[in-house]
Coordinates of C-alpha atoms in Angstrom, one line a residue:
M1 CA 120.4 104.6 152.3
E2 CA 123.8 103.4 153.7
Q3 CA 124.1 99.7 154.3
G4 CA 125.1 98.6 157.8
D5 CA 126.4 95.5 159.6
T6 CA 124.5 92.4 160.4
F7 CA 124.0 91.2 164.0
D8 CA 122.2 88.2 165.6
Y9 CA 119.8 90.6 167.3
V10 CA 118.8 94.2 166.7
I11 CA 117.1 95.9 169.7
V12 CA 115.3 99.2 169.2
G13 CA 115.3 101.3 172.4
A14 CA 117.8 101.4 175.3
G15 CA 115.4 102.0 178.1
S16 CA 114.0 100.0 180.9
A17 CA 113.5 96.9 178.7
G18 CA 116.1 97.3 175.9
A19 CA 119.1 97.8 178.3
V20 CA 118.2 94.6 180.2
L21 CA 117.9 92.7 176.9
A22 CA 121.1 94.0 175.5
N23 CA 122.9 92.8 178.7
R24 CA 121.3 89.4 178.9
L25 CA 121.6 88.5 175.1
S26 CA 125.2 89.6 174.9
A27 CA 126.3 87.9 178.1
D28 CA 127.8 84.8 176.4
G29 CA 130.3 87.0 174.6
K30 CA 129.4 85.3 171.3
T31 CA 125.8 86.4 170.4
T32 CA 126.1 89.7 168.5
V33 CA 123.7 92.5 169.5
A34 CA 123.1 96.0 168.2
L35 CA 121.2 98.4 170.5
L36 CA 119.7 101.5 168.9
E37 CA 118.8 104.5 171.0
A38 CA 117.1 107.6 169.6
G39 CA 118.6 109.9 172.2
G40 CA 122.2 110.4 173.4
P41 CA 124.3 109.0 176.2
D42 CA 123.1 109.6 179.7
R43 CA 125.7 112.2 180.5
Y44 CA 123.3 115.1 181.3
P45 CA 124.1 115.8 185.0
W46 CA 120.5 116.2 186.1
I47 CA 119.7 112.6 185.1
H48 CA 121.7 111.4 188.0
I49 CA 120.6 113.8 190.8
P50 CA 117.2 112.4 192.0
V51 CA 115.4 115.8 192.0
G52 CA 116.8 116.3 188.5
Y53 CA 113.6 114.8 187.0
L54 CA 112.3 118.4 187.2
Y55 CA 114.9 119.4 184.6
C56 CA 114.7 116.3 182.5
I57 CA 111.0 116.1 181.8
G58 CA 110.1 118.4 179.0
N59 CA 113.8 118.8 178.1
P60 CA 114.6 117.7 174.5
V61 CA 118.0 116.4 175.7
T62 CA 116.2 113.7 177.7
D63 CA 112.5 113.6 176.8
W64 CA 110.6 113.0 173.6
G65 CA 108.3 116.0 174.5
F66 CA 105.1 114.3 173.6
K67 CA 101.7 115.7 174.4
T68 CA 98.3 114.1 174.4
R69 CA 95.4 115.1 172.2
V70 CA 92.9 117.4 173.8
E71 CA 91.2 115.0 176.3
P72 CA 87.5 115.4 177.0
G73 CA 87.9 113.7 180.4
L74 CA 90.4 116.3 181.4
G75 CA 88.2 119.3 180.7
D76 CA 89.4 119.5 177.1
R77 CA 93.1 119.9 178.2
S78 CA 96.2 118.5 176.4
I79 CA 98.9 117.4 178.9
L80 CA 102.5 116.6 178.7
Y81 CA 103.3 113.0 178.2
P82 CA 107.0 112.4 179.2
R83 CA 108.9 109.5 177.7
G84 CA 112.7 109.1 178.1
R85 CA 114.9 109.8 175.1
T86 CA 118.4 108.9 176.3
L87 CA 120.3 105.8 177.4
G88 CA 118.2 104.4 180.2
G89 CA 115.0 105.7 178.5
S90 CA 112.3 106.5 181.0
S91 CA 114.4 105.0 183.8
S92 CA 116.5 108.1 183.4
I93 CA 113.7 110.6 184.1
N94 CA 111.1 108.7 186.1
G95 CA 110.1 108.7 189.8
M96 CA 112.6 106.0 190.8
I97 CA 109.9 104.1 192.7
Y98 CA 110.4 100.3 192.8
M99 CA 107.0 98.7 192.5
R100 CA 106.2 95.2 191.2
G101 CA 102.4 95.4 191.4
Q102 CA 100.1 92.7 192.9
A103 CA 100.3 89.0 192.5
A104 CA 96.8 89.1 191.2
D105 CA 97.9 91.2 188.2
Y106 CA 100.1 88.4 186.9
D107 CA 97.8 85.6 187.9
G108 CA 95.2 87.4 185.9
W109 CA 97.5 87.4 182.9
R110 CA 98.0 83.7 183.3
Q111 CA 94.3 83.0 183.7
E112 CA 93.8 84.7 180.3
G113 CA 95.9 82.0 178.8
L114 CA 99.4 83.5 179.0
T115 CA 101.3 80.6 180.4
G116 CA 104.5 81.4 182.3
W117 CA 103.3 84.9 183.3
G118 CA 101.8 84.1 186.7
W119 CA 103.1 85.6 190.0
E120 CA 105.0 82.4 190.9
D121 CA 106.6 82.5 187.4
V122 CA 107.7 86.2 187.5
L123 CA 108.8 86.6 191.1
P124 CA 112.1 84.8 190.4
L125 CA 112.7 87.2 187.5
F126 CA 112.2 90.2 189.7
K127 CA 114.6 88.8 192.3
R128 CA 117.3 87.8 189.7
A129 CA 117.9 91.4 188.7
E130 CA 117.5 92.9 192.2
D131 CA 120.1 94.2 194.6
H132 CA 118.0 95.0 197.6
V133 CA 119.5 97.1 200.4
D134 CA 118.2 94.7 203.1
G135 CA 119.8 91.7 201.4
P136 CA 118.3 88.4 200.1
S137 CA 115.0 87.0 201.4
D138 CA 112.0 85.0 200.2
M139 CA 110.7 88.1 198.4
H140 CA 113.9 90.0 197.4
G141 CA 117.2 89.4 195.7
A142 CA 120.7 90.7 196.3
G143 CA 123.7 91.0 194.1
G144 CA 121.8 91.7 190.9
E145 CA 122.1 94.8 188.8
W146 CA 119.0 96.7 189.9
R147 CA 119.7 98.6 193.1
V148 CA 116.8 99.1 195.5
E149 CA 117.2 101.3 198.6
R150 CA 115.1 103.1 201.2
P151 CA 114.6 106.9 200.8
R152 CA 117.2 109.1 202.4
I153 CA 114.7 111.6 203.8
S154 CA 111.5 111.7 205.8
W155 CA 109.0 114.5 206.5
E156 CA 106.8 115.1 209.6
I157 CA 103.8 115.9 207.4
L158 CA 104.2 112.5 205.6
D159 CA 104.6 110.6 208.8
K160 CA 101.4 112.1 210.1
F161 CA 99.6 111.3 206.9
A162 CA 100.7 107.7 207.3
L163 CA 99.2 107.7 210.8
A164 CA 96.0 109.2 209.5
A165 CA 95.8 106.5 206.8
Q166 CA 96.1 103.9 209.5
A167 CA 93.3 105.6 211.4
V168 CA 90.9 104.8 208.5
G169 CA 92.1 101.1 208.3
I170 CA 95.0 101.2 205.9
P171 CA 97.8 99.1 207.6
A172 CA 101.4 100.2 207.9
T173 CA 103.9 98.5 205.7
R174 CA 107.6 98.6 205.0
D175 CA 107.4 96.7 201.8
F176 CA 104.9 97.1 198.9
N177 CA 106.6 94.3 196.9
T178 CA 105.5 91.1 198.5
G179 CA 102.5 90.3 196.2
T180 CA 100.0 92.3 198.1
N181 CA 100.8 96.0 198.2
E182 CA 98.0 97.1 200.6
G183 CA 99.2 99.5 203.2
V184 CA 100.9 102.8 203.8
G185 CA 104.7 103.6 204.1
Y186 CA 107.6 105.1 202.4
F187 CA 108.4 103.9 198.8
Q188 CA 111.6 101.9 198.1
V189 CA 113.6 103.7 195.4
N190 CA 116.0 102.9 192.6
Q191 CA 119.0 104.8 193.9
R192 CA 122.5 104.1 195.0
A193 CA 123.9 106.2 197.9
G194 CA 121.7 109.2 196.9
W195 CA 122.2 109.0 193.1
R196 CA 119.6 107.9 190.6
W197 CA 120.1 104.3 189.4
N198 CA 119.0 103.9 185.8
T199 CA 119.2 100.9 183.5
S200 CA 122.1 102.5 181.6
K201 CA 124.2 102.4 184.7
A202 CA 122.9 99.0 185.9
F203 CA 122.9 97.0 182.7
L204 CA 124.7 98.8 179.9
R205 CA 127.9 100.0 181.7
P206 CA 128.9 96.5 182.8
A207 CA 128.4 95.3 179.2
R208 CA 129.8 98.2 177.2
D209 CA 133.3 96.6 176.8
R210 CA 131.8 93.4 175.2
A211 CA 133.0 93.1 171.7
N212 CA 129.7 91.5 170.7
L213 CA 127.6 94.5 171.8
R214 CA 127.3 97.7 169.8
V215 CA 125.3 100.6 171.3
I216 CA 124.3 103.2 168.6
S217 CA 123.0 106.4 170.1
H218 CA 121.4 109.4 168.4
A219 CA 119.8 106.9 166.1
P220 CA 116.0 107.2 165.9
T221 CA 114.4 104.3 164.1
R222 CA 112.4 105.1 161.0
R223 CA 110.9 101.7 160.0
L224 CA 111.5 97.9 159.9
L225 CA 113.0 96.0 157.0
F226 CA 111.5 92.8 155.7
D227 CA 112.4 89.8 153.7
G228 CA 109.0 88.4 152.7
Q229 CA 107.1 87.8 156.0
R230 CA 110.3 88.1 158.1
A231 CA 111.6 91.2 159.8
C232 CA 115.2 91.3 158.9
G233 CA 116.5 94.7 160.0
V234 CA 115.9 98.3 161.0
V235 CA 116.3 101.6 159.2
F236 CA 117.4 104.5 161.4
F237 CA 118.5 108.1 160.9
R238 CA 121.9 109.4 162.0
D239 CA 124.2 112.2 160.9
G240 CA 121.8 113.4 158.3
A241 CA 121.3 110.1 156.5
E242 CA 119.4 106.9 156.7
H243 CA 121.3 103.8 157.7
C244 CA 120.3 100.2 158.3
V245 CA 121.3 97.3 160.5
R246 CA 120.2 93.7 159.8
A247 CA 119.3 90.9 162.1
R248 CA 120.1 87.2 161.5
A249 CA 117.8 86.0 164.3
E250 CA 115.3 88.6 165.5
V251 CA 114.5 92.3 165.6
I252 CA 113.2 93.3 169.0
L253 CA 111.2 96.5 169.6
S254 CA 111.7 98.0 173.0
A255 CA 110.8 101.5 172.2
G256 CA 108.0 101.7 174.8
A257 CA 104.2 102.0 174.8
I258 CA 104.4 105.0 172.5
G259 CA 107.4 104.3 170.4
S260 CA 106.9 100.6 169.5
P261 CA 103.4 100.9 168.0
H262 CA 104.5 104.0 166.2
I263 CA 107.4 102.2 164.6
L264 CA 105.2 99.2 163.7
Q265 CA 102.6 101.5 162.1
H266 CA 105.2 103.3 160.0
S267 CA 106.4 99.8 158.9
G268 CA 102.9 99.0 157.6
L269 CA 101.8 96.9 160.6
G270 CA 98.6 98.4 162.2
P271 CA 95.0 99.3 161.6
A272 CA 94.6 99.5 157.9
E273 CA 92.3 102.5 158.0
V274 CA 94.7 104.5 160.2
L275 CA 97.7 103.7 157.9
Q276 CA 95.9 104.4 154.7
A277 CA 94.7 107.7 155.9
Q278 CA 98.4 108.8 156.1
G279 CA 99.4 107.2 152.8
I280 CA 101.3 104.3 154.5
S281 CA 101.3 101.0 152.6
V282 CA 99.6 98.3 154.6
R283 CA 101.8 95.2 155.1
R284 CA 99.4 93.6 157.5
D285 CA 96.1 94.9 158.9
M286 CA 96.6 94.6 162.7
Q287 CA 93.8 96.4 164.5
G288 CA 95.4 95.9 167.9
V289 CA 98.6 97.7 167.2
G290 CA 98.3 101.1 168.9
R291 CA 95.1 100.4 170.7
N292 CA 94.4 99.3 174.3
L293 CA 96.4 102.2 175.7
Q294 CA 96.1 102.2 179.5
D295 CA 97.5 104.7 182.0
H296 CA 97.2 105.8 185.6
L297 CA 95.6 109.2 186.0
Q298 CA 96.8 110.9 189.1
I299 CA 94.3 113.2 190.9
R300 CA 96.4 115.8 192.6
C301 CA 94.4 116.8 195.8
A302 CA 96.2 119.5 197.7
F303 CA 95.9 120.9 201.2
K304 CA 97.3 124.0 203.0
V305 CA 98.7 123.4 206.4
R306 CA 100.3 125.3 209.2
G307 CA 102.9 124.7 211.9
V308 CA 104.8 122.0 210.0
P309 CA 107.7 122.2 207.4
T310 CA 107.0 121.5 203.8
L311 CA 109.2 121.9 200.7
N312 CA 107.2 125.0 199.7
Q313 CA 108.8 127.0 202.5
Q314 CA 112.2 125.2 202.4
A315 CA 112.7 125.9 198.7
G316 CA 111.0 129.3 198.7
S317 CA 114.1 131.4 199.3
R318 CA 117.7 131.6 198.1
L319 CA 118.9 130.7 201.5
G320 CA 116.6 127.7 201.7
K321 CA 117.8 126.5 198.3
A322 CA 121.4 126.9 199.3
R323 CA 120.9 124.8 202.4
I324 CA 119.2 122.1 200.3
A325 CA 122.1 122.1 197.9
W326 CA 124.7 121.9 200.7
E327 CA 122.9 119.0 202.4
Y328 CA 123.0 117.0 199.2
A329 CA 126.5 118.0 198.3
I330 CA 127.9 116.9 201.7
H331 CA 125.6 114.1 202.7
R332 CA 123.7 113.0 199.6
R333 CA 120.5 113.6 201.7
G334 CA 117.7 116.0 201.9
P335 CA 115.2 117.3 199.3
M336 CA 117.6 116.9 196.3
S337 CA 117.7 113.1 197.1
M338 CA 113.9 112.9 196.9
A339 CA 112.0 110.9 194.4
P340 CA 109.0 112.9 193.2
S341 CA 106.8 111.0 195.7
Q342 CA 108.0 109.7 199.0
L343 CA 105.1 108.2 200.9
G344 CA 102.8 105.7 199.3
A345 CA 99.5 104.0 200.2
F346 CA 97.4 101.4 198.6
A347 CA 93.7 101.3 199.5
R348 CA 90.3 100.3 198.2
S349 CA 87.8 102.8 196.6
R350 CA 84.9 100.7 197.9
K351 CA 84.4 97.8 200.2
D352 CA 83.7 95.2 197.6
V353 CA 87.0 95.5 195.7
A354 CA 89.0 92.3 196.2
T355 CA 92.5 94.0 196.2
P356 CA 93.5 97.7 196.5
D357 CA 92.5 99.7 193.4
L358 CA 93.9 103.1 194.6
Q359 CA 97.5 104.2 194.9
Y360 CA 98.6 107.3 196.7
H361 CA 101.7 109.3 196.0
V362 CA 102.0 111.8 198.8
Q363 CA 104.4 114.8 198.6
P364 CA 105.4 117.5 201.1
L365 CA 104.8 120.2 198.5
S366 CA 102.2 121.7 196.2
L367 CA 102.3 123.3 192.8
Q368 CA 99.8 124.4 190.1
A369 CA 101.3 122.2 187.4
F370 CA 104.1 119.7 187.1
G371 CA 107.4 121.6 186.6
G372 CA 105.9 124.9 187.7
A373 CA 106.6 127.0 190.7
L374 CA 105.8 125.8 194.2
D375 CA 102.9 127.5 195.9
P376 CA 103.9 130.3 198.2
F377 CA 102.4 128.8 201.4
P378 CA 103.0 125.5 203.3
A379 CA 101.0 122.6 201.8
F380 CA 101.1 118.9 200.8
T381 CA 99.7 117.0 197.9
A382 CA 97.9 113.6 198.2
S383 CA 97.9 112.4 194.6
V384 CA 95.7 109.3 194.1
C385 CA 95.2 107.2 191.0
N386 CA 92.9 104.4 189.9
L387 CA 95.1 101.4 189.5
R388 CA 92.8 99.4 187.2
P389 CA 91.2 101.9 184.8
E390 CA 88.5 100.7 182.4
S391 CA 89.1 103.4 179.9
R392 CA 91.2 102.5 176.8
G393 CA 92.9 104.9 174.4
H394 CA 95.2 104.7 171.4
V395 CA 98.5 105.7 169.8
H396 CA 98.1 106.4 166.0
V397 CA 100.3 107.8 163.3
V398 CA 99.1 111.2 162.0
S399 CA 101.7 111.8 159.3
P400 CA 103.7 109.6 156.8
R401 CA 106.9 111.2 158.3
P402 CA 108.3 108.9 160.9
E403 CA 109.8 111.9 162.9
A404 CA 106.3 113.3 163.4
A405 CA 104.9 112.6 166.9
P406 CA 101.9 110.3 167.0
E407 CA 98.4 111.1 168.3
I408 CA 98.3 110.0 172.0
A409 CA 94.8 109.6 173.2
P410 CA 94.6 108.1 176.7
N411 CA 90.8 108.6 176.9
Y412 CA 90.9 109.3 180.6
L413 CA 87.7 109.0 182.7
A414 CA 85.7 107.7 179.6
T415 CA 83.7 105.2 181.6
E416 CA 81.2 105.6 184.3
G417 CA 83.2 103.2 186.4
D418 CA 86.3 105.3 186.2
R419 CA 84.4 108.4 187.0
L420 CA 82.9 106.8 190.1
T421 CA 86.3 105.5 191.2
A422 CA 87.7 109.0 190.8
A423 CA 84.9 110.5 193.0
N424 CA 85.4 107.8 195.6
A425 CA 89.2 108.5 195.6
I426 CA 88.7 112.1 196.5
R427 CA 86.2 111.2 199.2
L428 CA 88.7 108.7 200.7
T429 CA 91.5 111.4 200.6
R430 CA 89.3 113.8 202.5
K431 CA 88.5 111.1 205.1
I432 CA 92.2 110.4 205.7
V433 CA 93.1 114.1 206.0
S434 CA 90.3 114.7 208.5
Q435 CA 91.8 112.2 211.0
A436 CA 93.3 113.2 214.3
P437 CA 97.0 112.8 213.4
L438 CA 96.7 115.7 211.0
E439 CA 94.4 117.9 213.1
A440 CA 97.3 120.0 214.6
Y441 CA 98.2 121.2 211.1
A442 CA 94.7 122.5 210.3
P443 CA 94.7 121.1 206.7
Q444 CA 92.5 123.1 204.3
E445 CA 91.7 121.5 200.9
F446 CA 92.3 123.9 198.0
R447 CA 92.5 121.4 195.1
P448 CA 89.8 120.6 194.1
G449 CA 88.2 122.5 197.0
P450 CA 85.7 121.4 199.7
E451 CA 82.8 123.0 197.9
V452 CA 82.9 120.2 195.3
E453 CA 80.5 117.4 196.2
G454 CA 78.5 114.6 194.5
D455 CA 79.7 111.9 192.0
G456 CA 79.4 114.0 188.9
P457 CA 81.1 117.2 190.2
L458 CA 83.8 115.2 191.9
A459 CA 84.6 113.3 188.7
E460 CA 84.7 116.5 186.7
A461 CA 87.0 118.1 189.3
A462 CA 89.2 115.0 189.1
G463 CA 89.6 115.6 185.4
Q464 CA 90.5 119.3 186.0
I465 CA 93.3 118.6 188.4
G466 CA 94.4 115.2 187.0
T467 CA 97.4 114.4 185.0
T468 CA 99.4 111.4 183.9
I469 CA 101.7 109.6 186.4
F470 CA 103.7 108.3 183.4
H471 CA 102.5 104.7 183.2
P472 CA 101.4 104.1 179.6
V473 CA 101.1 100.4 178.7
G474 CA 99.2 97.9 176.5
T475 CA 99.5 99.3 173.0
V476 CA 100.9 96.1 171.5
R477 CA 99.3 93.7 174.0
M478 CA 100.1 90.0 174.3
G479 CA 97.2 87.6 174.6
S480 CA 96.0 84.1 173.8
D481 CA 93.2 85.5 171.6
P482 CA 93.8 86.0 167.9
D483 CA 93.1 89.8 168.1
A484 CA 96.1 90.3 170.4
P485 CA 99.1 91.5 168.3
L486 CA 101.5 89.4 170.4
D487 CA 101.4 85.8 171.5
G488 CA 102.5 84.8 175.0
Q489 CA 106.2 84.7 173.9
L490 CA 106.0 88.3 172.8
R491 CA 106.2 87.5 169.1
L492 CA 104.2 89.6 166.7
R493 CA 101.5 87.4 165.0
G494 CA 101.9 86.9 161.3
V495 CA 105.5 88.3 161.2
E496 CA 108.6 86.1 161.7
G497 CA 111.7 87.3 163.5
L498 CA 110.0 90.1 165.4
R499 CA 109.2 90.6 169.1
V500 CA 108.0 93.5 171.1
V501 CA 109.5 93.6 174.6
D502 CA 108.4 96.6 176.7
A503 CA 105.4 98.0 178.6
S504 CA 103.3 98.0 175.4
A505 CA 103.1 94.2 175.7
M506 CA 101.1 94.3 179.0
P507 CA 97.6 93.0 178.4
R508 CA 96.4 94.9 181.4
I509 CA 98.2 97.5 183.5
T510 CA 99.8 96.4 186.7
S511 CA 98.7 97.8 190.1
G512 CA 101.4 100.3 190.6
N513 CA 104.4 101.9 189.0
T514 CA 105.4 100.2 185.8
A515 CA 109.2 100.4 185.5
A516 CA 110.0 97.2 187.4
P517 CA 107.3 95.2 185.6
T518 CA 108.7 96.4 182.3
M519 CA 112.2 95.2 183.3
M520 CA 110.7 91.9 184.3
I521 CA 109.1 91.5 180.9
A522 CA 112.6 91.9 179.4
E523 CA 114.0 89.3 181.8
R524 CA 111.3 86.8 180.7
A525 CA 111.9 87.7 177.0
A526 CA 115.6 87.0 177.4
D527 CA 114.9 83.5 178.7
L528 CA 112.4 82.9 175.9
I529 CA 114.8 84.0 173.3
K530 CA 117.7 81.9 174.7
G531 CA 115.4 78.9 175.2
A532 CA 116.0 78.9 178.9

């Protein structure tokens, strides 16, 4: 193994958290930082065109290419589980939706003993990084690195869906990010003038000329190095050989909810029985590392319509595709500027829920499976997910070889509560679609189909048409209890000089898309590390 240099901090993963940390920790020009990224630079053109996520997900240039195990709750299906593998990480391939979650999410963390993580604590962190198109306000920041804009396209079918949602009591909103996200409206997006805005552009490019920051790409991490009970460095693979970098102060894992527990387990930190089964020496038996996996399962209900434009028709011919390309090339508008979902709604699955527990991602298109061909008829999709799933899964090593993908088991729809929420979500979707604002388009449900009725059949159907919406969290959770792998300052218990700073640290999943909360965690970590 080739010996490398020593830095104050070594960060593993240049994604939504790692890029933020690298910028903040190197900002003084003196603190030395090494940032390791398994993938390459974010030069692939489709990263930067919003609709390019279609060509990034499942592409080894930009995606790890993970799959889940066969999931009983999904009708014994294994599904794609995209995770970014390039500078910017998953912010380079995600849906670009800016969503903080609900104030109650963070207040709940604080009530579990995690001091400093309540809504009033984290709101300034969200605002600090933000550059909101509408300028500064009580709820938004301006002048930060993270650009937030309004979408550059609207659709008649989505506008009418919004009116239909209002007809069942879901209020209209222009901003889901004020602490209560209840309502229906267009999502705000992380774009700048029609281009994707990822954390590589936002946080790394301004810092790349700092002499005290070194970014090392094409460098997948193999394992951690230790000096007694202290993490002191990282072993990575590059150019056909193993190399190492060492840390004077701390090693920081920001490899995400899949990558961070996988690296810890290959370093001997994880459930002893899981490690021993693969011949990995146990440095510390940590039952919580790799467990507590939470994700939002999206139930993709779809409806045929008539008399209204949808993307199915617009992109269904060469001429239509040419028009779409021309509109984007000339104006940076139109379908190529679209996030995967444009219209959102937050609602309750039942009356006794204190805050919305359902999120809709509504799209003017339909397809059999993500990345597949659009259906040959006009249609829209009303995807709905349970924001607070009870089911818990795991990420476990399945080989002593670090390059082997782990077992990813989300364990979707494993509880009666989750199955009932799924059934109620489909019922609410049908109720919305039956309202007067959509009547003129004669919507006809074809996924799952109007013949499916009853709690059990609806829950089973939800599993058949459900898939991830790419929000895995919680696999190295922080908590005040001794079973939590991390303490409230994101330090791994029983190991000195090691923090985990990414979505895996969340004790419970936030009520919405998880990119912005992950970046907030990195902002908080930077303050903790610097003693701010």
